[in-house]
Short mmCIF file of N, CA and C in Angstrom, two decimals:
data_model
loop_
_atom_site.label_atom_id
_atom_site.label_comp_id
_atom_site.label_asym_id
_atom_site.label_seq_id
_atom_site.Cartn_x
_atom_site.Cartn_y
_atom_site.Cartn_z
N MET W 1 0.83 -1.19 0.00
CA MET W 1 0.00 0.00 0.00
C MET W 1 0.88 1.25 0.00
N ALA W 2 1.99 1.16 0.74
CA ALA W 2 2.90 2.31 0.78
C ALA W 2 3.47 2.58 -0.61
N LEU W 3 3.73 1.50 -1.35
CA LEU W 3 4.25 1.65 -2.70
C LEU W 3 3.25 2.36 -3.60
N VAL W 4 1.98 2.06 -3.43
CA VAL W 4 0.93 2.72 -4.20
C VAL W 4 0.92 4.22 -3.89
N CYS W 5 0.99 4.56 -2.61
CA CYS W 5 0.99 5.98 -2.22
C CYS W 5 2.20 6.71 -2.79
N ILE W 6 3.36 6.07 -2.73
CA ILE W 6 4.58 6.71 -3.25
C ILE W 6 4.45 6.93 -4.75
N ALA W 7 3.93 5.93 -5.47
CA ALA W 7 3.78 6.06 -6.93
C ALA W 7 2.80 7.17 -7.28
N VAL W 8 1.69 7.23 -6.58
CA VAL W 8 0.69 8.27 -6.86
C VAL W 8 1.26 9.65 -6.57
N LEU W 9 1.95 9.78 -5.46
CA LEU W 9 2.57 11.08 -5.13
C LEU W 9 3.65 11.45 -6.14
N GLY W 10 4.40 10.46 -6.62
CA GLY W 10 5.43 10.73 -7.61
C GLY W 10 4.85 11.25 -8.91
N VAL W 11 3.78 10.62 -9.37
CA VAL W 11 3.13 11.08 -10.60
C VAL W 11 2.53 12.46 -10.41
N TRP W 12 1.91 12.68 -9.26
CA TRP W 12 1.33 13.99 -8.97
C TRP W 12 2.41 15.06 -8.95
N ALA W 13 3.55 14.77 -8.31
CA ALA W 13 4.64 15.75 -8.23
C ALA W 13 5.21 16.03 -9.62
N TRP W 14 5.33 14.99 -10.45
CA TRP W 14 5.85 15.19 -11.80
C TRP W 14 4.92 16.09 -12.59
N GLY W 15 3.62 15.83 -12.50
CA GLY W 15 2.65 16.67 -13.21
C GLY W 15 2.65 18.09 -12.69
N TYR W 16 2.77 18.26 -11.40
CA TYR W 16 2.80 19.60 -10.82
C TYR W 16 4.05 20.34 -11.29
N GLN W 17 5.16 19.61 -11.41
CA GLN W 17 6.40 20.24 -11.86
C GLN W 17 6.25 20.75 -13.29
N VAL W 18 5.58 20.01 -14.15
CA VAL W 18 5.34 20.46 -15.53
C VAL W 18 4.53 21.75 -15.52
N TYR W 19 3.47 21.81 -14.69
CA TYR W 19 2.66 23.02 -14.59
C TYR W 19 3.51 24.18 -14.10
N ASP W 20 4.27 23.90 -13.06
CA ASP W 20 5.05 24.94 -12.39
C ASP W 20 6.09 25.54 -13.34
N ILE W 21 6.77 24.70 -14.11
CA ILE W 21 7.79 25.20 -15.04
C ILE W 21 7.14 26.10 -16.09
N ALA W 22 6.04 25.66 -16.67
CA ALA W 22 5.36 26.47 -17.69
C ALA W 22 4.87 27.78 -17.10
N GLN W 23 4.35 27.73 -15.89
CA GLN W 23 3.85 28.95 -15.25
C GLN W 23 5.00 29.91 -14.94
N ARG W 24 6.12 29.39 -14.45
CA ARG W 24 7.28 30.26 -14.15
C ARG W 24 7.84 30.89 -15.42
N GLU W 25 7.91 30.08 -16.50
CA GLU W 25 8.42 30.63 -17.75
C GLU W 25 7.49 31.71 -18.30
N ALA W 26 6.19 31.53 -18.14
CA ALA W 26 5.24 32.56 -18.58
C ALA W 26 5.43 33.83 -17.76
N GLY W 27 5.63 33.69 -16.46
CA GLY W 27 5.88 34.86 -15.59
C GLY W 27 7.16 35.56 -15.97
N GLU W 28 8.20 34.80 -16.29
CA GLU W 28 9.49 35.39 -16.70
C GLU W 28 9.33 36.15 -18.01
N SER W 29 8.60 35.57 -18.96
CA SER W 29 8.36 36.26 -20.23
C SER W 29 7.59 37.56 -20.00
N TYR W 30 6.64 37.55 -19.09
CA TYR W 30 5.86 38.75 -18.78
C TYR W 30 6.77 39.83 -18.19
N ARG W 31 7.65 39.46 -17.28
CA ARG W 31 8.56 40.44 -16.66
C ARG W 31 9.52 41.03 -17.69
N GLN W 32 9.87 40.24 -18.70
CA GLN W 32 10.80 40.75 -19.72
C GLN W 32 10.06 41.50 -20.82
N GLY W 33 8.76 41.54 -20.76
CA GLY W 33 7.99 42.26 -21.77
C GLY W 33 7.79 41.47 -23.04
N ASP W 34 8.03 40.19 -23.01
CA ASP W 34 7.89 39.33 -24.19
C ASP W 34 6.47 38.75 -24.23
N ALA W 35 5.56 39.47 -24.90
CA ALA W 35 4.16 39.06 -24.92
C ALA W 35 3.97 37.76 -25.70
N VAL W 36 4.70 37.58 -26.80
CA VAL W 36 4.57 36.36 -27.60
C VAL W 36 5.07 35.16 -26.80
N GLY W 37 6.22 35.32 -26.13
CA GLY W 37 6.75 34.24 -25.30
C GLY W 37 5.80 33.90 -24.16
N MET W 38 5.20 34.96 -23.57
CA MET W 38 4.26 34.74 -22.48
C MET W 38 3.04 33.98 -22.98
N ARG W 39 2.53 34.38 -24.14
CA ARG W 39 1.37 33.70 -24.70
C ARG W 39 1.70 32.23 -25.00
N ASP W 40 2.87 31.99 -25.58
CA ASP W 40 3.28 30.61 -25.89
C ASP W 40 3.38 29.77 -24.62
N ARG W 41 3.95 30.36 -23.59
CA ARG W 41 4.11 29.63 -22.32
C ARG W 41 2.76 29.36 -21.66
N LEU W 42 1.84 30.32 -21.77
CA LEU W 42 0.51 30.11 -21.19
C LEU W 42 -0.25 29.02 -21.95
N VAL W 43 -0.11 29.01 -23.28
CA VAL W 43 -0.75 27.96 -24.08
C VAL W 43 -0.16 26.60 -23.70
N GLU W 44 1.17 26.56 -23.54
CA GLU W 44 1.83 25.32 -23.14
C GLU W 44 1.35 24.88 -21.75
N TYR W 45 1.21 25.86 -20.87
CA TYR W 45 0.74 25.56 -19.51
C TYR W 45 -0.67 25.00 -19.53
N GLU W 46 -1.55 25.63 -20.29
CA GLU W 46 -2.94 25.18 -20.35
C GLU W 46 -3.05 23.80 -20.99
N SER W 47 -2.26 23.55 -22.04
CA SER W 47 -2.34 22.24 -22.69
C SER W 47 -1.79 21.14 -21.78
N SER W 48 -0.72 21.44 -21.05
CA SER W 48 -0.19 20.42 -20.14
C SER W 48 -1.15 20.20 -18.98
N ARG W 49 -1.81 21.26 -18.56
CA ARG W 49 -2.79 21.14 -17.48
C ARG W 49 -3.99 20.32 -17.92
N ALA W 50 -4.42 20.50 -19.17
CA ALA W 50 -5.56 19.75 -19.67
C ALA W 50 -5.20 18.28 -19.90
N ALA W 51 -3.97 18.01 -20.32
CA ALA W 51 -3.56 16.64 -20.62
C ALA W 51 -3.19 15.85 -19.37
N TYR W 52 -2.90 16.53 -18.28
CA TYR W 52 -2.43 15.85 -17.08
C TYR W 52 -3.41 14.81 -16.54
N PRO W 53 -4.70 15.11 -16.41
CA PRO W 53 -5.61 14.07 -15.88
C PRO W 53 -5.64 12.82 -16.75
N LEU W 54 -5.57 12.99 -18.07
CA LEU W 54 -5.58 11.83 -18.95
C LEU W 54 -4.31 11.00 -18.77
N ARG W 55 -3.15 11.67 -18.71
CA ARG W 55 -1.89 10.95 -18.48
C ARG W 55 -1.91 10.24 -17.14
N PHE W 56 -2.43 10.93 -16.14
CA PHE W 56 -2.50 10.35 -14.80
C PHE W 56 -3.41 9.13 -14.79
N ALA W 57 -4.55 9.23 -15.47
CA ALA W 57 -5.49 8.10 -15.53
C ALA W 57 -4.86 6.91 -16.25
N ARG W 58 -4.12 7.16 -17.33
CA ARG W 58 -3.44 6.06 -18.04
C ARG W 58 -2.42 5.39 -17.15
N TYR W 59 -1.66 6.20 -16.43
CA TYR W 59 -0.65 5.64 -15.54
C TYR W 59 -1.30 4.82 -14.44
N LEU W 60 -2.38 5.33 -13.86
CA LEU W 60 -3.05 4.59 -12.79
C LEU W 60 -3.64 3.28 -13.31
N GLU W 61 -4.14 3.27 -14.53
CA GLU W 61 -4.68 2.03 -15.09
C GLU W 61 -3.58 0.99 -15.23
N LYS W 62 -2.42 1.42 -15.70
CA LYS W 62 -1.28 0.52 -15.82
C LYS W 62 -0.86 0.03 -14.44
N PHE W 63 -0.82 0.92 -13.49
CA PHE W 63 -0.41 0.57 -12.14
C PHE W 63 -1.47 -0.31 -11.47
N LYS W 64 -2.73 -0.10 -11.81
CA LYS W 64 -3.82 -0.88 -11.23
C LYS W 64 -3.65 -2.36 -11.56
N GLN W 65 -3.29 -2.66 -12.82
CA GLN W 65 -3.09 -4.05 -13.21
C GLN W 65 -1.92 -4.68 -12.44
N ARG W 66 -0.86 -3.91 -12.24
CA ARG W 66 0.26 -4.42 -11.45
C ARG W 66 -0.16 -4.67 -10.01
N PHE W 67 -0.98 -3.78 -9.49
CA PHE W 67 -1.45 -3.93 -8.11
C PHE W 67 -2.34 -5.17 -7.98
N ILE W 68 -3.21 -5.40 -8.96
CA ILE W 68 -4.07 -6.58 -8.93
C ILE W 68 -3.23 -7.85 -8.97
N TYR W 69 -2.19 -7.85 -9.82
CA TYR W 69 -1.30 -9.01 -9.87
C TYR W 69 -0.59 -9.21 -8.53
N ALA W 70 -0.09 -8.12 -7.95
CA ALA W 70 0.59 -8.21 -6.66
C ALA W 70 -0.36 -8.72 -5.57
N LYS W 71 -1.62 -8.32 -5.67
CA LYS W 71 -2.63 -8.80 -4.73
C LYS W 71 -2.79 -10.32 -4.87
N GLY W 72 -2.78 -10.81 -6.09
CA GLY W 72 -2.87 -12.25 -6.32
C GLY W 72 -1.69 -13.00 -5.73
N VAL W 73 -0.50 -12.43 -5.89
CA VAL W 73 0.70 -13.05 -5.31
C VAL W 73 0.59 -13.07 -3.79
N ALA W 74 0.09 -11.98 -3.21
CA ALA W 74 -0.06 -11.91 -1.76
C ALA W 74 -1.07 -12.95 -1.27
N TYR W 75 -2.20 -13.06 -1.96
CA TYR W 75 -3.19 -14.07 -1.57
C TYR W 75 -2.62 -15.48 -1.70
N ALA W 76 -1.84 -15.71 -2.76
CA ALA W 76 -1.23 -17.03 -2.93
C ALA W 76 -0.27 -17.32 -1.78
N GLY W 77 0.50 -16.32 -1.37
CA GLY W 77 1.42 -16.49 -0.26
C GLY W 77 0.70 -16.76 1.05
N LEU W 78 -0.49 -16.21 1.19
CA LEU W 78 -1.28 -16.43 2.41
C LEU W 78 -2.07 -17.74 2.35
N GLY W 79 -2.07 -18.38 1.19
CA GLY W 79 -2.78 -19.65 1.04
C GLY W 79 -4.24 -19.52 0.66
N ASP W 80 -4.69 -18.33 0.30
CA ASP W 80 -6.07 -18.11 -0.11
C ASP W 80 -6.16 -18.28 -1.63
N SER W 81 -6.29 -19.53 -2.06
CA SER W 81 -6.21 -19.82 -3.49
C SER W 81 -7.39 -19.25 -4.28
N ALA W 82 -8.56 -19.17 -3.68
CA ALA W 82 -9.73 -18.65 -4.40
C ALA W 82 -9.54 -17.17 -4.75
N LYS W 83 -9.11 -16.37 -3.78
CA LYS W 83 -8.89 -14.95 -4.05
C LYS W 83 -7.69 -14.74 -4.97
N ALA W 84 -6.67 -15.58 -4.82
CA ALA W 84 -5.49 -15.47 -5.69
C ALA W 84 -5.88 -15.75 -7.14
N GLU W 85 -6.69 -16.78 -7.34
CA GLU W 85 -7.10 -17.12 -8.70
C GLU W 85 -7.92 -16.00 -9.33
N ILE W 86 -8.81 -15.39 -8.56
CA ILE W 86 -9.61 -14.27 -9.06
C ILE W 86 -8.71 -13.10 -9.45
N ALA W 87 -7.75 -12.79 -8.59
CA ALA W 87 -6.83 -11.68 -8.88
C ALA W 87 -6.00 -11.97 -10.12
N PHE W 88 -5.52 -13.20 -10.27
CA PHE W 88 -4.73 -13.55 -11.45
C PHE W 88 -5.59 -13.49 -12.71
N ARG W 89 -6.84 -13.91 -12.61
CA ARG W 89 -7.74 -13.84 -13.77
C ARG W 89 -7.97 -12.39 -14.18
N ASP W 90 -8.14 -11.50 -13.20
CA ASP W 90 -8.33 -10.08 -13.50
C ASP W 90 -7.06 -9.46 -14.08
N ALA W 91 -5.91 -9.82 -13.54
CA ALA W 91 -4.65 -9.26 -14.01
C ALA W 91 -4.26 -9.79 -15.39
N ALA W 92 -4.82 -10.92 -15.78
CA ALA W 92 -4.50 -11.49 -17.09
C ALA W 92 -5.01 -10.63 -18.23
N THR W 93 -5.90 -9.69 -17.94
CA THR W 93 -6.42 -8.79 -18.98
C THR W 93 -5.59 -7.52 -19.10
N ALA W 94 -4.45 -7.47 -18.43
CA ALA W 94 -3.62 -6.27 -18.42
C ALA W 94 -3.11 -5.95 -19.82
N HIS W 95 -2.93 -4.66 -20.08
CA HIS W 95 -2.38 -4.23 -21.36
C HIS W 95 -0.88 -4.47 -21.41
N GLU W 96 -0.26 -4.52 -20.26
CA GLU W 96 1.18 -4.78 -20.19
C GLU W 96 1.40 -6.29 -20.31
N ALA W 97 2.08 -6.71 -21.38
CA ALA W 97 2.21 -8.14 -21.69
C ALA W 97 2.88 -8.92 -20.58
N ARG W 98 3.86 -8.34 -19.93
CA ARG W 98 4.59 -9.06 -18.89
C ARG W 98 3.67 -9.41 -17.72
N ILE W 99 2.86 -8.46 -17.29
CA ILE W 99 1.93 -8.70 -16.19
C ILE W 99 0.89 -9.74 -16.60
N ALA W 100 0.36 -9.62 -17.81
CA ALA W 100 -0.63 -10.59 -18.29
C ALA W 100 -0.03 -11.99 -18.36
N GLU W 101 1.21 -12.09 -18.82
CA GLU W 101 1.86 -13.40 -18.93
C GLU W 101 2.06 -14.02 -17.55
N TRP W 102 2.53 -13.24 -16.61
CA TRP W 102 2.72 -13.75 -15.24
C TRP W 102 1.39 -14.19 -14.65
N ALA W 103 0.36 -13.39 -14.86
CA ALA W 103 -0.96 -13.72 -14.30
C ALA W 103 -1.51 -15.00 -14.93
N LEU W 104 -1.35 -15.16 -16.24
CA LEU W 104 -1.81 -16.38 -16.90
C LEU W 104 -1.05 -17.60 -16.38
N TYR W 105 0.26 -17.46 -16.23
CA TYR W 105 1.09 -18.56 -15.73
C TYR W 105 0.65 -18.98 -14.33
N ASN W 106 0.53 -18.02 -13.43
CA ASN W 106 0.14 -18.35 -12.06
C ASN W 106 -1.30 -18.85 -11.98
N GLY W 107 -2.17 -18.27 -12.79
CA GLY W 107 -3.55 -18.75 -12.82
C GLY W 107 -3.63 -20.18 -13.33
N ALA W 108 -2.81 -20.52 -14.31
CA ALA W 108 -2.77 -21.89 -14.82
C ALA W 108 -2.32 -22.86 -13.74
N SER W 109 -1.39 -22.45 -12.92
CA SER W 109 -0.92 -23.31 -11.83
C SER W 109 -2.06 -23.62 -10.86
N TYR W 110 -2.90 -22.63 -10.58
CA TYR W 110 -4.05 -22.88 -9.71
C TYR W 110 -5.09 -23.77 -10.38
N LEU W 111 -5.24 -23.64 -11.69
CA LEU W 111 -6.18 -24.50 -12.40
C LEU W 111 -5.71 -25.96 -12.36
N VAL W 112 -4.41 -26.18 -12.47
CA VAL W 112 -3.87 -27.54 -12.36
C VAL W 112 -4.15 -28.09 -10.97
N PHE W 113 -3.95 -27.26 -9.96
CA PHE W 113 -4.20 -27.67 -8.58
C PHE W 113 -5.65 -28.10 -8.39
N ARG W 114 -6.58 -27.40 -9.06
CA ARG W 114 -8.01 -27.73 -8.96
C ARG W 114 -8.42 -28.81 -9.96
N ASN W 115 -7.45 -29.35 -10.68
CA ASN W 115 -7.65 -30.43 -11.64
C ASN W 115 -8.50 -30.00 -12.84
N GLU W 116 -8.45 -28.73 -13.21
CA GLU W 116 -9.09 -28.23 -14.43
C GLU W 116 -8.01 -28.17 -15.50
N LEU W 117 -7.65 -29.36 -15.99
CA LEU W 117 -6.47 -29.51 -16.84
C LEU W 117 -6.62 -28.83 -18.19
N ASP W 118 -7.78 -28.91 -18.80
CA ASP W 118 -7.95 -28.30 -20.13
C ASP W 118 -7.86 -26.78 -20.05
N ALA W 119 -8.46 -26.19 -19.03
CA ALA W 119 -8.38 -24.74 -18.86
C ALA W 119 -6.95 -24.32 -18.54
N ALA W 120 -6.25 -25.13 -17.76
CA ALA W 120 -4.85 -24.83 -17.43
C ALA W 120 -3.98 -24.90 -18.69
N ARG W 121 -4.24 -25.89 -19.54
CA ARG W 121 -3.49 -26.01 -20.79
C ARG W 121 -3.67 -24.74 -21.64
N ASP W 122 -4.90 -24.26 -21.74
CA ASP W 122 -5.17 -23.05 -22.52
C ASP W 122 -4.46 -21.84 -21.92
N ALA W 123 -4.46 -21.74 -20.59
CA ALA W 123 -3.80 -20.61 -19.93
C ALA W 123 -2.29 -20.65 -20.14
N TYR W 124 -1.69 -21.84 -20.04
CA TYR W 124 -0.25 -21.94 -20.29
C TYR W 124 0.08 -21.58 -21.74
N ARG W 125 -0.77 -21.99 -22.67
CA ARG W 125 -0.53 -21.66 -24.08
C ARG W 125 -0.62 -20.15 -24.31
N LYS W 126 -1.62 -19.50 -23.69
CA LYS W 126 -1.72 -18.04 -23.82
C LYS W 126 -0.51 -17.36 -23.21
N SER W 127 -0.05 -17.90 -22.10
CA SER W 127 1.14 -17.36 -21.45
C SER W 127 2.35 -17.46 -22.37
N LEU W 128 2.47 -18.58 -23.05
CA LEU W 128 3.60 -18.77 -23.97
C LEU W 128 3.47 -17.92 -25.23
N ILE W 129 2.27 -17.56 -25.60
CA ILE W 129 2.10 -16.64 -26.73
C ILE W 129 2.68 -15.27 -26.36
N LEU W 130 2.44 -14.85 -25.12
CA LEU W 130 2.95 -13.56 -24.67
C LEU W 130 4.46 -13.58 -24.42
N ASP W 131 4.99 -14.71 -23.97
CA ASP W 131 6.43 -14.83 -23.73
C ASP W 131 6.88 -16.23 -24.17
N PRO W 132 7.24 -16.39 -25.44
CA PRO W 132 7.61 -17.71 -25.96
C PRO W 132 8.89 -18.27 -25.35
N PHE W 133 9.66 -17.47 -24.65
CA PHE W 133 10.93 -17.92 -24.08
C PHE W 133 10.83 -18.27 -22.60
N ASP W 134 9.62 -18.33 -22.07
CA ASP W 134 9.43 -18.67 -20.65
C ASP W 134 9.61 -20.18 -20.48
N VAL W 135 10.77 -20.57 -19.98
CA VAL W 135 11.13 -21.98 -19.86
C VAL W 135 10.20 -22.69 -18.87
N GLN W 136 9.90 -22.05 -17.76
CA GLN W 136 9.04 -22.68 -16.76
C GLN W 136 7.65 -22.98 -17.32
N ALA W 137 7.11 -22.05 -18.09
CA ALA W 137 5.79 -22.28 -18.69
C ALA W 137 5.85 -23.44 -19.69
N LYS W 138 6.95 -23.53 -20.45
CA LYS W 138 7.10 -24.64 -21.40
C LYS W 138 7.17 -25.98 -20.67
N ILE W 139 7.95 -26.02 -19.60
CA ILE W 139 8.07 -27.26 -18.82
C ILE W 139 6.72 -27.65 -18.23
N ASN W 140 6.05 -26.68 -17.62
CA ASN W 140 4.75 -26.97 -17.01
C ASN W 140 3.73 -27.42 -18.04
N LEU W 141 3.76 -26.81 -19.22
CA LEU W 141 2.83 -27.22 -20.28
C LEU W 141 3.11 -28.65 -20.72
N GLU W 142 4.38 -29.01 -20.89
CA GLU W 142 4.73 -30.37 -21.29
C GLU W 142 4.28 -31.39 -20.24
N LEU W 143 4.52 -31.08 -18.97
CA LEU W 143 4.08 -31.98 -17.89
C LEU W 143 2.56 -32.09 -17.87
N LEU W 144 1.90 -30.98 -18.09
CA LEU W 144 0.43 -30.98 -18.10
C LEU W 144 -0.11 -31.79 -19.27
N LEU W 145 0.51 -31.67 -20.44
CA LEU W 145 0.06 -32.44 -21.60
C LEU W 145 0.21 -33.94 -21.34
N LYS W 146 1.29 -34.34 -20.66
CA LYS W 146 1.46 -35.75 -20.30
C LYS W 146 0.36 -36.19 -19.34
N LYS W 147 0.04 -35.33 -18.39
CA LYS W 147 -1.00 -35.65 -17.41
C LYS W 147 -2.36 -35.78 -18.10
N ILE W 148 -2.65 -34.90 -19.05
CA ILE W 148 -3.91 -34.98 -19.80
C ILE W 148 -3.95 -36.26 -20.62
N GLN W 149 -2.83 -36.62 -21.23
CA GLN W 149 -2.76 -37.84 -22.02
C GLN W 149 -3.00 -39.07 -21.14
N GLU W 150 -2.42 -39.08 -19.94
CA GLU W 150 -2.64 -40.19 -19.01
C GLU W 150 -4.10 -40.25 -18.58
N ARG W 151 -4.70 -39.10 -18.33
CA ARG W 151 -6.11 -39.06 -17.93
C ARG W 151 -6.99 -39.62 -19.03
N ASN W 152 -6.71 -39.21 -20.27
CA ASN W 152 -7.51 -39.69 -21.40
C ASN W 152 -7.33 -41.19 -21.62
N ALA W 153 -6.09 -41.68 -21.44
CA ALA W 153 -5.83 -43.12 -21.59
C ALA W 153 -6.58 -43.90 -20.51
N ALA W 154 -6.58 -43.39 -19.29
CA ALA W 154 -7.30 -44.06 -18.20
C ALA W 154 -8.80 -44.06 -18.47
N ALA W 155 -9.32 -42.97 -19.00
CA ALA W 155 -10.76 -42.89 -19.32
C ALA W 155 -11.11 -43.87 -20.43
N ASP W 156 -10.24 -44.00 -21.44
CA ASP W 156 -10.48 -44.95 -22.52
C ASP W 156 -10.45 -46.38 -22.00
N ALA W 157 -9.50 -46.68 -21.12
CA ALA W 157 -9.41 -48.02 -20.54
C ALA W 157 -10.66 -48.33 -19.73
N LEU W 158 -11.17 -47.36 -19.01
CA LEU W 158 -12.38 -47.56 -18.21
C LEU W 158 -13.59 -47.80 -19.10
N LYS W 159 -13.65 -47.08 -20.22
CA LYS W 159 -14.76 -47.29 -21.16
C LYS W 159 -14.72 -48.70 -21.74
N LYS W 160 -13.53 -49.15 -22.10
CA LYS W 160 -13.40 -50.50 -22.66
C LYS W 160 -13.78 -51.55 -21.63
N LYS W 161 -13.38 -51.32 -20.40
CA LYS W 161 -13.68 -52.27 -19.33
C LYS W 161 -15.18 -52.32 -19.04
N ASN W 162 -15.86 -51.19 -19.15
CA ASN W 162 -17.28 -51.12 -18.82
C ASN W 162 -18.20 -51.50 -19.97
N GLY W 163 -17.70 -51.78 -21.11
CA GLY W 163 -18.64 -52.16 -22.17
C GLY W 163 -18.12 -51.88 -23.55
N GLN W 164 -16.92 -52.23 -23.81
CA GLN W 164 -16.35 -52.13 -25.15
C GLN W 164 -16.50 -50.74 -25.75
N GLY W 165 -16.16 -49.73 -25.00
CA GLY W 165 -16.13 -48.37 -25.52
C GLY W 165 -17.44 -47.64 -25.47
N GLN W 166 -18.49 -48.27 -24.95
CA GLN W 166 -19.78 -47.60 -24.87
C GLN W 166 -19.85 -46.81 -23.57
N ALA W 167 -20.45 -45.67 -23.66
CA ALA W 167 -20.63 -44.85 -22.46
C ALA W 167 -21.71 -45.46 -21.59
N PRO W 168 -21.61 -45.36 -20.28
CA PRO W 168 -22.65 -45.91 -19.41
C PRO W 168 -23.97 -45.17 -19.60
N ALA W 169 -25.03 -45.87 -19.36
CA ALA W 169 -26.36 -45.27 -19.50
C ALA W 169 -26.56 -44.20 -18.44
N PRO W 170 -27.42 -43.21 -18.72
CA PRO W 170 -27.67 -42.19 -17.71
C PRO W 170 -28.20 -42.83 -16.43
N GLY W 171 -27.70 -42.36 -15.32
CA GLY W 171 -28.12 -42.88 -14.03
C GLY W 171 -27.18 -43.95 -13.49
N ASP W 172 -26.35 -44.54 -14.37
CA ASP W 172 -25.37 -45.52 -13.88
C ASP W 172 -24.30 -44.79 -13.08
N TYR W 173 -23.76 -45.49 -12.14
CA TYR W 173 -22.67 -44.92 -11.35
C TYR W 173 -21.33 -45.25 -12.00
N TRP W 174 -20.44 -44.31 -11.94
CA TRP W 174 -19.07 -44.59 -12.36
C TRP W 174 -18.44 -45.33 -11.21
N LYS W 175 -17.83 -46.43 -11.50
CA LYS W 175 -17.23 -47.25 -10.44
C LYS W 175 -15.73 -47.33 -10.67
N ARG W 176 -15.04 -47.22 -9.57
CA ARG W 176 -13.59 -47.31 -9.65
C ARG W 176 -13.13 -48.14 -8.46
N GLU W 177 -12.30 -49.10 -8.71
CA GLU W 177 -11.78 -49.92 -7.63
C GLU W 177 -10.45 -49.36 -7.18
N ILE W 178 -10.28 -49.32 -5.88
CA ILE W 178 -9.03 -48.84 -5.30
C ILE W 178 -8.39 -50.01 -4.58
N PRO W 179 -7.19 -50.41 -5.00
CA PRO W 179 -6.54 -51.54 -4.33
C PRO W 179 -6.13 -51.16 -2.92
N SER W 180 -6.26 -52.12 -2.02
CA SER W 180 -5.81 -51.90 -0.65
C SER W 180 -4.56 -52.73 -0.42
N GLN W 181 -3.96 -52.59 0.74
CA GLN W 181 -2.76 -53.36 1.05
C GLN W 181 -3.10 -54.83 1.21
N ASP W 182 -4.28 -55.12 1.76
CA ASP W 182 -4.69 -56.51 1.97
C ASP W 182 -5.08 -57.19 0.67
N ASN W 183 -5.67 -56.43 -0.23
CA ASN W 183 -6.18 -56.98 -1.47
C ASN W 183 -5.66 -56.15 -2.63
N PRO W 184 -4.41 -56.40 -3.11
CA PRO W 184 -3.81 -55.55 -4.14
C PRO W 184 -4.58 -55.53 -5.45
N GLY W 185 -5.36 -56.52 -5.75
CA GLY W 185 -6.11 -56.54 -7.00
C GLY W 185 -7.40 -55.76 -6.94
N GLY W 186 -7.71 -55.19 -5.82
CA GLY W 186 -8.97 -54.47 -5.67
C GLY W 186 -10.08 -55.44 -5.31
N GLY W 187 -11.25 -54.96 -5.12
CA GLY W 187 -12.36 -55.83 -4.78
C GLY W 187 -13.58 -55.03 -4.44
N SER W 188 -14.65 -55.76 -4.18
CA SER W 188 -15.90 -55.08 -3.92
C SER W 188 -15.91 -54.37 -2.57
N SER W 189 -15.03 -54.77 -1.66
CA SER W 189 -15.03 -54.15 -0.34
C SER W 189 -14.52 -52.71 -0.37
N ASN W 190 -13.74 -52.37 -1.37
CA ASN W 190 -13.23 -51.00 -1.43
C ASN W 190 -13.65 -50.31 -2.73
N ARG W 191 -14.86 -50.49 -3.12
CA ARG W 191 -15.40 -49.87 -4.32
C ARG W 191 -15.96 -48.50 -3.95
N ILE W 192 -15.69 -47.51 -4.80
CA ILE W 192 -16.17 -46.15 -4.56
C ILE W 192 -17.16 -45.79 -5.65
N TYR W 193 -18.29 -45.23 -5.24
CA TYR W 193 -19.31 -44.80 -6.19
C TYR W 193 -19.31 -43.29 -6.26
N HIS W 194 -19.24 -42.76 -7.44
CA HIS W 194 -19.23 -41.30 -7.63
C HIS W 194 -20.57 -40.86 -8.15
#
């Protein structure tokens, strides 16, 4: 928060300095009797004064995206994954490519954690579009693609086991056997119904 205050004050001081310089130069031209110079300085002063709110708003918008990303990092550090994911999703729309790439990368990591593999794959790919040289994103995407492939292979094997590739009828339960230490082959005693 202190960083936000310092940045806002810095931008305000810079804008005030632009006004102040133009105003002082106009006053100096007036004292020297230079009406044309004074008029030019006053026009410069008024144009800088009119443009300042727009420049300030643009800067704050850029800073806002960085702040949202930083908020996501803070939530992630505190272990609040839901708020972190929301912040990363919001920061992913940033106009600054670096912030958007970081937000997509971190958001994809949370999607993997929640087992939303297809959405995570898309987020990693978008991240790599913004920064094709991000080695960590490439590694994570490759690992994720292997995990998706394993998931699909397991689903295909389950379909074959349940009826030669036919999907179960509506209302049927998906059944999965979990082997125990006593019965490594699995069995009806440790069957889970989803």
